[in-house]
Amino acid sequence: LDPKYEFSRRKLTNDVNELWNYIRSTETVKSEMKNFVKELKNSLLFDLDIIDKRDEKYRQNRLKSLSNYIQKQIHELQNPNDCKIAEKIVCTLNKGCGFGCQIHHLSYCMIIALATKRTLILNSKNWRYVNKIQRSPIIDKLSSSSQSSTTTSMWELAFKPLSENCLDDSGTSRTNWLNSIDHQHFDEQPSLQHRNVQVIDLPILDSLRPRPSYLPLTIPEEISSELKLLHGSPFVWFIGQILQYIMKPSKEIEQFLNEKRKQFQIEQQHPIVGIHVRRTDKINTEASFHSLSEYMLYVDDYFDRLELFQKRQNNETKTKRIVYLATDDSSVWKKEVPKFESKGYTFIGDSEISNTASVNRRYSFDSLKNIILDVWMLSETDFIVCTFSSQVCRLAYELMQAKNPGVDRSKDFFSLDDIYYFGGQNSHNQIAILDHDPMKDSEITLKRGDIIGIAGNHWNGYSKGINRVTQQNGLYPGFKTKEKIETANFELFKNFQQ
Ligand code: GDP
C-alpha cells in the first residue's frame, strides 16, 4: 500500500462530501441545481467505492491482524503470571453520569493501563445502574464465588470480568495518580513515569494532573503508521479495540441481545440506518433540540445513495427503508414516527425502552440492559445518524469499528451537531494544507503549515477553529486542512512488528 495513494483516496471521499455539504446548505443555490449535484455526488461516490475495493481484502487482512495483536497484548496484560506482584491501575466506576460516559471513563483508564503496562483493576462496587435493592442478592451470589470482596463486581452482571485471574486491587504499596508520579521522568518512557508503587488509583480524566501525552486523541506511536495507513479515524478504531476487550457481554446480556435480535429480525433487515435521538435532560444544557425530520434527511441521503449504487450495477430493485430508532424520549415514537411510517419507512426498536431511558427512570438494571441493547443495535447498523454531543452515539460509533475490525467504517455516520471527540481530550488539531484568504468577516486566514485547533464542523463546507499561529478564531473551509494525529509511546505495544 502506498500511503500517498491511501490518503488521497480517503481525502477524495471526504472532499466530495464537503462539497456536497457546501452546496446543500447554500441558500442561494436553486433546488434544481442541488438535485443535480446530489446525483453527481452519489455517482462520484460510487466510482470512489470501486477504487476503494481494489485493495479492500488486503487492507482488511492487515487491519484484522493489527486487531488480533492488540487483543492478545491486552489479554496478556490483564492476566499476569502472578496477580499478587503485578503492577496495577485501579479504575472506579462511580462517575455520576450515564452509561456512555461511564464506559468512556473505563476506556480512558484502560488507555493509561496500556501505556504504562499495568494491569487494570475495575472497582464497580457502587455502579449506579445497579440500585441498592437489586444489589444485595447479587453481592451474596458474587461473594460466594472467587470475587475479591474489595472490588465486588457489579460489572459482571452485564459484562465478562476484565481478567480471568487478577481482579484483586490489593498490593504492597498504593497511592493516587498524582503522588505516584516521578516528575523527573514525566513524559519520558511511560513505565518510568511512576515511582515504585504497585497500585495506582486513577481519578476521572478531567481532573488528571499531570496529564501525560498518551491521553486521547493520541494513538500509540508503535502501531501508528500501520493504523494511519489502514483507517480513516485511527483514534476511533483504537478506542473500538479497547471497547472490544472490555465490553464482552455476560451470558445474561448475550441471551437478551440475541432474543431482541430475533424479535427485530435484525439479520434479515439490512441495510438498516440507526438513529439516536437524545433529548430529555440533554436539551438546552448540552445540546439543541432536533426534530425526527432533521435526522430523516440524512437517512434519505443514505438510501438515495444506495439506490444510485444499485442502478449503476444494473440492479433496479427498490431497497426497503428500515430505521433502527433509539431514544430517551418516548414521544418520538408516538408523535413523530407515524408520519414517516405512512411514507413507507419501517421503524424497528422498542418504544418501551425510551420509558426506562428518560431521565427520571434511568438508573436500574433494566435500564442498563436497554441502553446496552440500543448501543449494540446502533453499532450493528450500516449507517448512524445522531448527535455526537451524546456519549451514547459516540459509543455506538466506536463499537461499530470494533464489530468490523478489518473494515474502515469511519465514514458511516452523520452527526447533526459536534464532530467526534472524547470527553476530556487534549486539544484536537489540524494542519492547513492550502492557504486561505477570508471572503467574509467570520472567516480566518490560513497559511500552509499553520496548526488549527478545530472546535467543530458546521456541515456546510466550513469548520470552526482557532489558528494557533495567529490566534484568530473563526471559520475556514474544511478541505483546506488535514488531521494532525498525535502519537505517544505505549509500553504494551513496544514489541509490535509490522
Ligand atoms: P449523554 O448524556 O447522551 O452524553 O450520554 P450518557 O450515556 O452519559 O448518558 C445518557 C444516558 O441516558 C444513557 O446512558 C442512558 O441511560 C440514557 N439514554 C440516552 N439515550 C438513550 C437511548 O437511546 N436508549 C436508551 N435505552 N437509553 C438512553
Coordinates of C-alpha atoms and ligand atoms in Angstrom, one line a residue:
L1 CA 0.0 0.0 0.0
D2 CA 1.2 3.4 -0.9
P3 CA 0.5 5.9 1.9
K4 CA 0.1 8.8 -0.6
Y5 CA -2.4 6.9 -2.6
E6 CA -4.4 5.8 0.5
F7 CA -4.5 9.3 2.0
S8 CA -5.6 10.8 -1.4
R9 CA -8.3 8.1 -1.9
R10 CA -9.8 8.9 1.5
K11 CA -9.4 12.7 1.1
L12 CA -11.3 12.5 -2.2
T13 CA -14.3 10.9 -0.4
N14 CA -14.1 13.5 2.3
D15 CA -13.9 16.4 -0.1
V16 CA -16.8 15.1 -2.2
N17 CA -18.9 15.1 1.0
E18 CA -17.6 18.6 2.0
L19 CA -18.5 19.9 -1.5
W20 CA -22.0 18.4 -1.1
N21 CA -22.3 19.9 2.4
Y22 CA -21.4 23.3 0.9
I23 CA -23.9 23.1 -2.0
R24 CA -26.7 21.6 0.1
S25 CA -26.6 24.3 2.7
T26 CA -26.0 27.4 0.5
E27 CA -29.3 29.2 0.3
T28 CA -28.7 30.9 -3.0
V29 CA -28.2 27.6 -4.8
K30 CA -31.5 26.6 -6.5
S31 CA -33.1 23.3 -5.6
E32 CA -32.8 22.1 -9.2
M33 CA -29.0 22.6 -9.0
K34 CA -28.9 20.9 -5.6
N35 CA -30.6 17.8 -7.1
F36 CA -28.2 17.7 -9.9
V37 CA -25.2 18.0 -7.6
K38 CA -26.6 15.4 -5.3
E39 CA -26.9 12.8 -8.0
L40 CA -23.5 13.7 -9.3
K41 CA -22.1 13.4 -5.8
N42 CA -23.6 9.9 -5.4
S43 CA -22.2 8.9 -8.8
L44 CA -18.8 10.1 -7.8
L45 CA -19.0 8.1 -4.5
F46 CA -19.9 5.0 -6.5
D47 CA -16.7 5.2 -8.5
L48 CA -14.7 6.0 -5.5
D49 CA -16.2 2.9 -3.9
I50 CA -14.8 0.9 -6.7
I51 CA -11.4 2.4 -6.3
D52 CA -11.7 1.6 -2.6
K53 CA -12.5 -2.0 -3.3
R54 CA -9.3 -2.7 -5.3
D55 CA -7.1 -3.4 -2.2
E56 CA -10.0 -3.9 0.2
K57 CA -9.3 -7.6 1.1
Y58 CA -5.6 -6.9 1.6
R59 CA -6.3 -3.9 3.9
Q60 CA -8.8 -5.9 5.8
N61 CA -6.4 -8.7 6.5
R62 CA -3.8 -6.2 7.8
L63 CA -6.2 -4.3 10.0
K64 CA -7.6 -7.6 11.3
S65 CA -4.2 -8.8 12.2
L66 CA -3.5 -5.5 14.0
S67 CA -6.7 -6.0 15.9
N68 CA -5.6 -9.6 16.8
Y69 CA -2.3 -8.3 18.0
I70 CA -3.9 -5.6 20.2
Q71 CA -6.4 -8.1 21.7
K72 CA -3.7 -10.5 22.5
Q73 CA -1.5 -7.9 24.2
I74 CA -4.4 -6.7 26.3
H75 CA -5.3 -10.2 27.3
E76 CA -1.7 -10.9 28.4
L77 CA -1.6 -7.6 30.4
Q78 CA -4.9 -8.4 32.1
N79 CA -3.9 -12.0 33.0
P80 CA -0.5 -11.6 34.7
N81 CA 1.5 -14.6 35.9
D82 CA 1.1 -13.5 39.5
C83 CA -1.6 -11.1 40.4
K84 CA 0.0 -10.6 43.9
I85 CA 3.0 -8.8 42.4
A86 CA 1.5 -7.3 39.3
E87 CA 1.6 -3.5 38.9
K88 CA -1.9 -2.2 38.8
I89 CA -4.1 0.7 37.8
V90 CA -7.4 0.9 39.7
C91 CA -10.4 2.4 37.9
T92 CA -13.6 3.1 40.0
L93 CA -16.9 3.0 38.2
N94 CA -18.7 5.7 40.3
K95 CA -18.8 8.6 38.0
G96 CA -22.1 10.4 38.4
C97 CA -23.1 10.2 34.7
G98 CA -24.8 7.9 32.2
F99 CA -23.7 4.6 30.7
G100 CA -21.8 6.1 27.7
C101 CA -19.9 8.4 30.0
Q102 CA -19.0 5.6 32.4
I103 CA -17.8 3.3 29.6
H104 CA -15.6 6.2 28.3
H105 CA -14.3 6.6 31.8
L106 CA -13.3 3.0 31.9
S107 CA -11.8 3.3 28.4
Y108 CA -9.6 6.1 29.5
C109 CA -8.4 4.0 32.5
M110 CA -7.5 1.2 30.0
I111 CA -5.5 3.7 27.9
I112 CA -3.4 4.5 31.0
A113 CA -3.1 0.8 31.7
L114 CA -1.8 0.0 28.2
A115 CA 0.5 3.0 28.1
T116 CA 2.1 2.2 31.4
K117 CA 1.8 -1.6 31.1
R118 CA -0.1 -2.1 34.3
T119 CA -3.0 -4.5 34.8
L120 CA -6.3 -2.7 35.0
I121 CA -8.5 -3.5 38.0
L122 CA -12.1 -2.4 37.9
N123 CA -13.9 -1.4 41.1
S124 CA -17.6 -1.4 40.2
K125 CA -18.9 -1.9 43.8
N126 CA -21.1 1.2 43.6
W127 CA -22.2 1.1 40.0
R128 CA -25.2 3.3 39.9
Y129 CA -27.0 1.3 37.2
V130 CA -27.5 -1.5 39.8
N131 CA -29.5 0.0 42.6
K132 CA -29.5 -0.9 46.3
I133 CA -32.4 -3.3 46.3
Q134 CA -31.0 -5.2 43.2
R135 CA -27.6 -5.2 44.7
S136 CA -27.8 -7.4 47.8
P137 CA -28.8 -10.7 46.2
I138 CA -26.1 -10.1 43.7
I139 CA -23.4 -9.4 46.3
D140 CA -24.4 -12.7 48.0
K141 CA -24.0 -14.6 44.8
L142 CA -20.7 -12.9 43.8
S143 CA -19.1 -13.2 47.2
S144 CA -19.7 -16.9 47.2
S145 CA -17.7 -17.1 44.0
S146 CA -14.0 -16.3 43.8
Q147 CA -14.6 -12.5 43.6
S148 CA -12.4 -10.2 45.5
S149 CA -14.6 -8.5 48.2
T150 CA -12.9 -5.1 47.8
T151 CA -13.9 -4.7 44.2
T152 CA -17.1 -6.8 44.2
S153 CA -18.1 -6.7 40.7
M154 CA -21.5 -5.3 39.6
W155 CA -19.9 -5.0 36.2
E156 CA -20.1 -8.8 35.8
L157 CA -23.9 -8.7 35.8
A158 CA -23.6 -7.1 32.3
F159 CA -20.1 -7.9 31.1
K160 CA -17.3 -10.5 31.4
P161 CA -14.6 -9.7 34.0
L162 CA -11.6 -7.9 32.7
S163 CA -9.4 -10.7 33.8
E164 CA -9.5 -14.4 34.4
N165 CA -7.0 -14.4 37.3
C166 CA -6.5 -10.8 38.5
L167 CA -9.5 -8.9 39.9
D168 CA -7.9 -8.1 43.2
D169 CA -6.8 -4.5 43.8
S170 CA -4.5 -5.2 46.7
G171 CA -0.8 -4.6 46.7
T172 CA 2.2 -3.9 48.9
S173 CA 2.1 -0.2 48.1
R174 CA -0.7 2.1 46.9
T175 CA -1.2 5.7 46.1
N176 CA -3.2 8.0 43.8
W177 CA -2.0 9.1 40.4
L178 CA -0.5 12.4 41.4
N179 CA 1.6 11.0 44.2
S180 CA 2.8 8.1 42.1
I181 CA 4.5 10.5 39.5
D182 CA 8.2 10.7 39.3
H183 CA 8.4 14.2 38.0
Q184 CA 12.0 13.8 36.7
H185 CA 10.9 11.2 34.2
F186 CA 7.5 12.5 33.4
D187 CA 6.7 12.2 29.7
E188 CA 9.7 10.1 29.0
Q189 CA 9.0 6.3 29.0
P190 CA 5.6 5.8 30.4
S191 CA 7.0 3.0 32.6
L192 CA 9.5 5.4 34.2
Q193 CA 6.9 8.0 35.0
H194 CA 5.9 6.3 38.2
R195 CA 7.8 5.7 41.4
N196 CA 8.0 2.2 42.6
V197 CA 4.3 1.9 43.6
Q198 CA 2.4 -1.3 43.0
V199 CA -1.2 0.0 42.9
I200 CA -2.2 3.4 41.5
D201 CA -5.7 4.8 41.8
L202 CA -7.0 6.9 39.0
P203 CA -9.2 10.0 39.2
I204 CA -11.6 11.0 36.4
L205 CA -9.9 12.2 33.2
D206 CA -10.9 15.8 33.7
S207 CA -9.0 16.1 37.0
L208 CA -6.0 14.0 36.0
R209 CA -2.8 16.1 36.8
P210 CA -0.2 15.9 35.5
R211 CA -1.5 14.9 32.0
P212 CA 0.6 12.5 30.0
S213 CA 0.9 12.8 26.2
Y214 CA -0.8 9.5 25.6
L215 CA -4.3 10.7 26.6
P216 CA -7.0 10.9 23.8
L217 CA -6.9 11.7 20.9
T218 CA -3.4 10.2 20.9
I219 CA -2.7 6.8 19.3
P220 CA 0.2 4.5 20.2
E221 CA 3.3 5.5 18.3
E222 CA 4.3 1.8 17.8
I223 CA 1.2 1.0 15.7
S224 CA 0.6 4.5 14.3
S225 CA 2.0 4.2 10.8
E226 CA 0.1 0.9 10.2
L227 CA -3.1 2.3 11.6
K228 CA -3.0 5.6 9.8
L229 CA -2.5 3.8 6.6
L230 CA -5.5 1.5 7.1
H231 CA -8.2 3.5 8.8
G232 CA -9.7 7.0 8.3
S233 CA -10.1 7.7 12.0
P234 CA -7.3 5.9 13.8
F235 CA -8.2 7.0 17.3
V236 CA -11.8 5.9 16.9
W237 CA -10.6 2.5 15.8
F238 CA -8.2 2.3 18.7
I239 CA -11.0 3.0 21.2
G240 CA -13.1 0.4 19.4
Q241 CA -10.4 -2.1 20.2
I242 CA -10.4 -1.1 23.9
L243 CA -14.2 -1.5 23.9
Q244 CA -14.0 -4.9 22.2
Y245 CA -11.9 -6.1 25.1
I246 CA -13.8 -4.5 27.9
M247 CA -17.4 -4.9 26.7
K248 CA -17.8 -8.6 26.3
P249 CA -21.5 -9.3 27.2
S250 CA -22.2 -11.6 30.1
K251 CA -24.3 -14.7 29.4
E252 CA -27.5 -13.0 30.6
I253 CA -26.9 -9.9 28.4
E254 CA -25.8 -12.1 25.4
Q255 CA -29.1 -14.0 25.7
F256 CA -31.1 -10.8 26.0
L257 CA -29.4 -9.3 22.9
N258 CA -30.0 -12.5 20.9
E259 CA -33.7 -12.5 21.8
K260 CA -34.0 -8.9 20.7
R261 CA -32.1 -9.5 17.5
K262 CA -34.6 -12.2 16.7
Q263 CA -37.5 -10.1 17.7
F264 CA -36.4 -7.2 15.5
Q265 CA -35.2 -9.7 12.7
I266 CA -32.1 -7.6 12.6
E267 CA -30.1 -10.1 10.4
Q268 CA -32.7 -10.2 7.6
Q269 CA -33.3 -6.4 7.6
H270 CA -30.0 -5.0 6.4
P271 CA -29.4 -2.3 5.1
I272 CA -30.5 -0.5 8.3
V273 CA -29.9 3.1 9.3
G274 CA -29.6 3.7 13.0
I275 CA -30.9 6.9 14.5
H276 CA -30.2 8.1 18.0
V277 CA -32.5 10.9 19.2
R278 CA -31.1 12.2 22.5
R279 CA -33.5 14.6 24.4
T280 CA -34.8 14.9 28.0
D281 CA -32.1 16.3 30.3
K282 CA -29.6 17.0 27.4
I283 CA -31.7 19.6 25.7
N284 CA -30.7 23.2 26.3
T285 CA -27.9 22.1 28.6
E286 CA -25.5 20.3 26.3
A287 CA -27.4 20.0 23.0
S288 CA -30.2 21.6 21.0
F289 CA -33.5 20.1 20.0
H290 CA -33.6 18.3 16.6
S291 CA -36.9 17.0 15.2
L292 CA -37.0 13.5 13.7
S293 CA -37.4 15.1 10.3
E294 CA -33.9 16.5 10.6
Y295 CA -32.5 13.1 11.1
M296 CA -34.6 11.6 8.3
L297 CA -32.9 13.9 5.7
Y298 CA -29.7 12.0 6.2
V299 CA -31.5 8.7 6.3
D300 CA -32.9 9.6 2.9
D301 CA -29.5 10.7 1.7
Y302 CA -28.1 7.3 2.7
F303 CA -30.8 5.3 0.9
D304 CA -30.7 7.5 -2.2
R305 CA -27.0 6.9 -2.5
L306 CA -27.6 3.2 -2.1
E307 CA -30.2 3.2 -4.8
L308 CA -27.9 5.0 -7.2
F309 CA -25.2 2.5 -6.5
Q310 CA -27.6 -0.3 -7.3
K311 CA -28.7 1.3 -10.5
R312 CA -25.1 1.7 -11.6
Q313 CA -24.8 -2.1 -11.1
N314 CA -28.0 -2.5 -13.2
N315 CA -30.0 -3.5 -10.2
E316 CA -33.4 -2.0 -10.3
T317 CA -34.8 -3.4 -7.0
K318 CA -36.1 -0.8 -4.5
T319 CA -34.5 -1.1 -1.1
K320 CA -36.8 -1.1 1.9
R321 CA -36.0 1.9 4.0
I322 CA -35.5 0.5 7.5
V323 CA -34.5 2.5 10.5
Y324 CA -33.5 1.4 14.0
L325 CA -34.6 4.0 16.4
A326 CA -33.0 4.6 19.8
T327 CA -34.2 7.4 22.0
D328 CA -34.7 8.5 25.6
D329 CA -37.8 10.4 24.6
S330 CA -40.8 8.1 24.1
S331 CA -42.8 10.9 22.4
V332 CA -40.7 10.4 19.3
W333 CA -42.4 7.0 18.8
K334 CA -45.8 8.4 19.4
K335 CA -45.7 11.8 17.8
E336 CA -43.0 11.8 15.1
V337 CA -42.6 8.2 13.8
P338 CA -46.1 7.7 12.4
K339 CA -45.6 10.4 9.8
F340 CA -42.7 8.6 8.4
E341 CA -44.3 5.2 8.6
S342 CA -47.0 6.5 6.4
K343 CA -44.3 7.5 3.9
G344 CA -43.1 3.9 3.7
Y345 CA -40.4 3.7 6.3
T346 CA -40.2 0.8 8.7
F347 CA -39.0 1.6 12.2
I348 CA -37.6 -1.1 14.4
G349 CA -36.7 -0.7 18.1
D350 CA -38.6 -0.7 21.3
S351 CA -40.8 2.2 22.2
E352 CA -40.9 0.8 25.8
I353 CA -37.2 1.3 26.2
S354 CA -37.4 5.0 25.9
N355 CA -39.6 5.0 29.0
T356 CA -36.8 3.4 31.1
A357 CA -34.3 5.8 29.4
S358 CA -35.9 9.0 30.4
V359 CA -34.1 11.0 32.9
N360 CA -36.3 10.0 35.9
R361 CA -36.1 6.3 35.4
R362 CA -32.6 5.9 34.1
Y363 CA -30.7 4.1 36.8
S364 CA -31.8 0.5 37.2
F365 CA -30.6 -2.9 35.9
D366 CA -33.4 -2.9 33.4
S367 CA -32.5 0.5 32.0
L368 CA -28.9 -0.8 31.9
K369 CA -29.9 -3.7 29.7
N370 CA -31.9 -1.4 27.5
I371 CA -29.1 1.1 26.9
I372 CA -26.7 -1.8 26.1
L373 CA -29.3 -3.1 23.6
D374 CA -29.7 0.3 21.9
V375 CA -25.9 0.9 21.7
W376 CA -25.4 -2.6 20.4
M377 CA -28.1 -2.4 17.8
L378 CA -26.9 1.1 16.6
S379 CA -23.4 -0.3 16.3
E380 CA -24.7 -3.1 14.1
T381 CA -26.5 -0.9 11.6
D382 CA -25.0 0.2 8.3
F383 CA -25.0 3.9 9.0
I384 CA -25.7 6.0 12.1
V385 CA -27.5 9.4 12.2
C386 CA -27.2 11.1 15.6
T387 CA -25.7 13.9 17.6
F388 CA -22.1 13.4 18.6
S389 CA -22.7 15.6 21.6
S390 CA -24.2 12.4 23.1
Q391 CA -21.8 9.8 24.5
V392 CA -24.3 7.2 23.6
C393 CA -23.9 7.9 19.9
R394 CA -20.1 8.3 20.1
L395 CA -20.0 4.9 21.9
A396 CA -22.1 3.2 19.2
Y397 CA -19.9 4.7 16.5
E398 CA -16.7 3.4 18.3
L399 CA -18.3 0.0 18.8
M400 CA -19.2 0.0 15.1
Q401 CA -15.4 0.0 14.3
A402 CA -14.9 -2.9 16.7
K403 CA -17.7 -5.0 15.3
N404 CA -15.9 -5.0 11.9
P405 CA -12.2 -4.6 13.0
G406 CA -10.9 -5.1 9.4
V407 CA -13.2 -2.6 7.8
D408 CA -12.8 1.1 7.7
R409 CA -16.2 2.2 9.0
S410 CA -15.1 5.8 9.8
K411 CA -17.4 7.4 7.3
D412 CA -20.6 5.5 8.3
F413 CA -22.2 8.3 10.3
F414 CA -23.8 11.7 10.2
S415 CA -23.8 13.9 13.3
L416 CA -26.3 16.7 13.5
D417 CA -24.0 18.7 15.8
D418 CA -20.5 18.0 17.0
I419 CA -17.6 16.3 15.4
Y420 CA -16.3 13.2 17.1
Y421 CA -14.5 13.9 20.4
F422 CA -13.5 12.1 23.6
G423 CA -14.7 13.9 26.7
G424 CA -11.7 15.5 28.5
Q425 CA -9.4 15.0 25.5
N426 CA -6.2 17.0 24.8
S427 CA -6.6 19.6 22.1
H428 CA -7.7 18.4 18.7
N429 CA -5.5 20.0 16.0
Q430 CA -5.5 20.1 12.2
I431 CA -2.8 21.3 9.8
A432 CA -3.5 23.7 6.9
I433 CA -2.6 22.2 3.5
L434 CA -3.8 25.2 1.5
D435 CA -3.7 29.0 2.1
H436 CA -7.0 30.7 2.8
D437 CA -7.9 34.3 2.3
P438 CA -11.1 35.2 4.2
M439 CA -14.0 36.1 2.0
K440 CA -16.2 37.2 4.9
D441 CA -15.5 38.7 8.4
S442 CA -16.4 35.4 10.1
E443 CA -13.5 33.6 8.3
I444 CA -9.9 33.3 9.3
T445 CA -6.6 33.3 7.3
L446 CA -4.7 30.1 6.8
K447 CA -1.2 29.7 5.7
R448 CA 0.0 26.3 4.6
G449 CA 1.5 24.5 7.7
D450 CA -0.5 26.5 10.3
I451 CA -1.8 24.5 13.2
I452 CA -5.5 25.0 13.7
G453 CA -7.4 23.9 16.8
I454 CA -10.7 22.6 15.5
A455 CA -13.8 23.2 17.5
G456 CA -16.4 21.9 15.1
N457 CA -17.7 21.3 11.6
H458 CA -20.7 23.4 10.6
W459 CA -21.5 20.7 8.0
N460 CA -21.8 23.4 5.3
G461 CA -18.2 23.1 4.0
Y462 CA -16.8 25.2 6.8
S463 CA -15.2 24.2 10.1
K464 CA -14.7 26.4 13.1
G465 CA -11.5 26.8 15.0
I466 CA -8.5 28.8 16.2
N467 CA -5.4 29.4 14.1
R468 CA -2.8 28.7 16.8
V469 CA -0.2 30.8 14.9
T470 CA -2.3 34.0 14.6
Q471 CA -4.7 33.3 17.4
Q472 CA -7.5 34.2 15.0
N473 CA -10.8 32.4 15.8
G474 CA -13.4 31.7 13.1
L475 CA -14.5 29.7 10.0
Y476 CA -12.3 28.1 7.4
P477 CA -13.0 25.6 4.5
G478 CA -12.6 22.1 5.9
F479 CA -11.0 20.8 2.7
K480 CA -8.0 23.1 3.3
T481 CA -6.9 21.1 6.3
K482 CA -5.9 17.6 7.3
E483 CA -5.9 15.9 10.7
K484 CA -2.9 16.2 12.9
I485 CA -2.7 12.8 14.5
E486 CA -0.8 12.8 17.8
T487 CA 1.2 9.7 18.8
A488 CA 3.0 8.7 22.1
N489 CA 4.8 5.6 23.3
F490 CA 2.7 2.8 24.8
E491 CA 4.8 0.2 26.8
L492 CA 2.4 -2.6 25.9
F493 CA 3.0 -2.3 22.2
K494 CA 6.8 -2.0 22.3
N495 CA 7.2 -5.4 20.6
F496 CA 4.9 -4.6 17.7
Q497 CA 6.3 -5.7 14.4
Q498 CA 4.6 -4.8 11.2
Ligands
GDP1 P1 -25.1 11.6 27.1 O1 -25.6 12.2 28.3 O2 -26.1 11.5 26.0 O3 -23.8 12.2 26.6 O4 -24.7 10.0 27.3 P2 -24.6 9.2 28.7 O5 -24.6 7.8 28.3 O6 -23.5 9.7 29.5 O7 -26.0 9.4 29.5 C1 -27.2 9.3 28.9 C2 -28.0 8.1 29.5 O8 -29.4 8.3 29.1 C3 -27.6 6.8 28.9 O9 -26.5 6.2 29.4 C4 -28.9 6.0 29.0 O10 -29.0 5.5 30.4 C5 -30.0 7.1 28.8 N1 -30.2 7.1 27.3 C6 -30.0 8.1 26.5 N2 -30.4 7.8 25.2 C7 -30.8 6.6 25.2 C8 -31.4 5.7 24.3 O11 -31.5 6.0 23.1 N3 -31.8 4.5 24.7 C9 -31.7 4.1 26.0 N4 -32.1 2.9 26.3 N5 -31.2 4.9 26.9 C10 -30.8 6.1 26.6

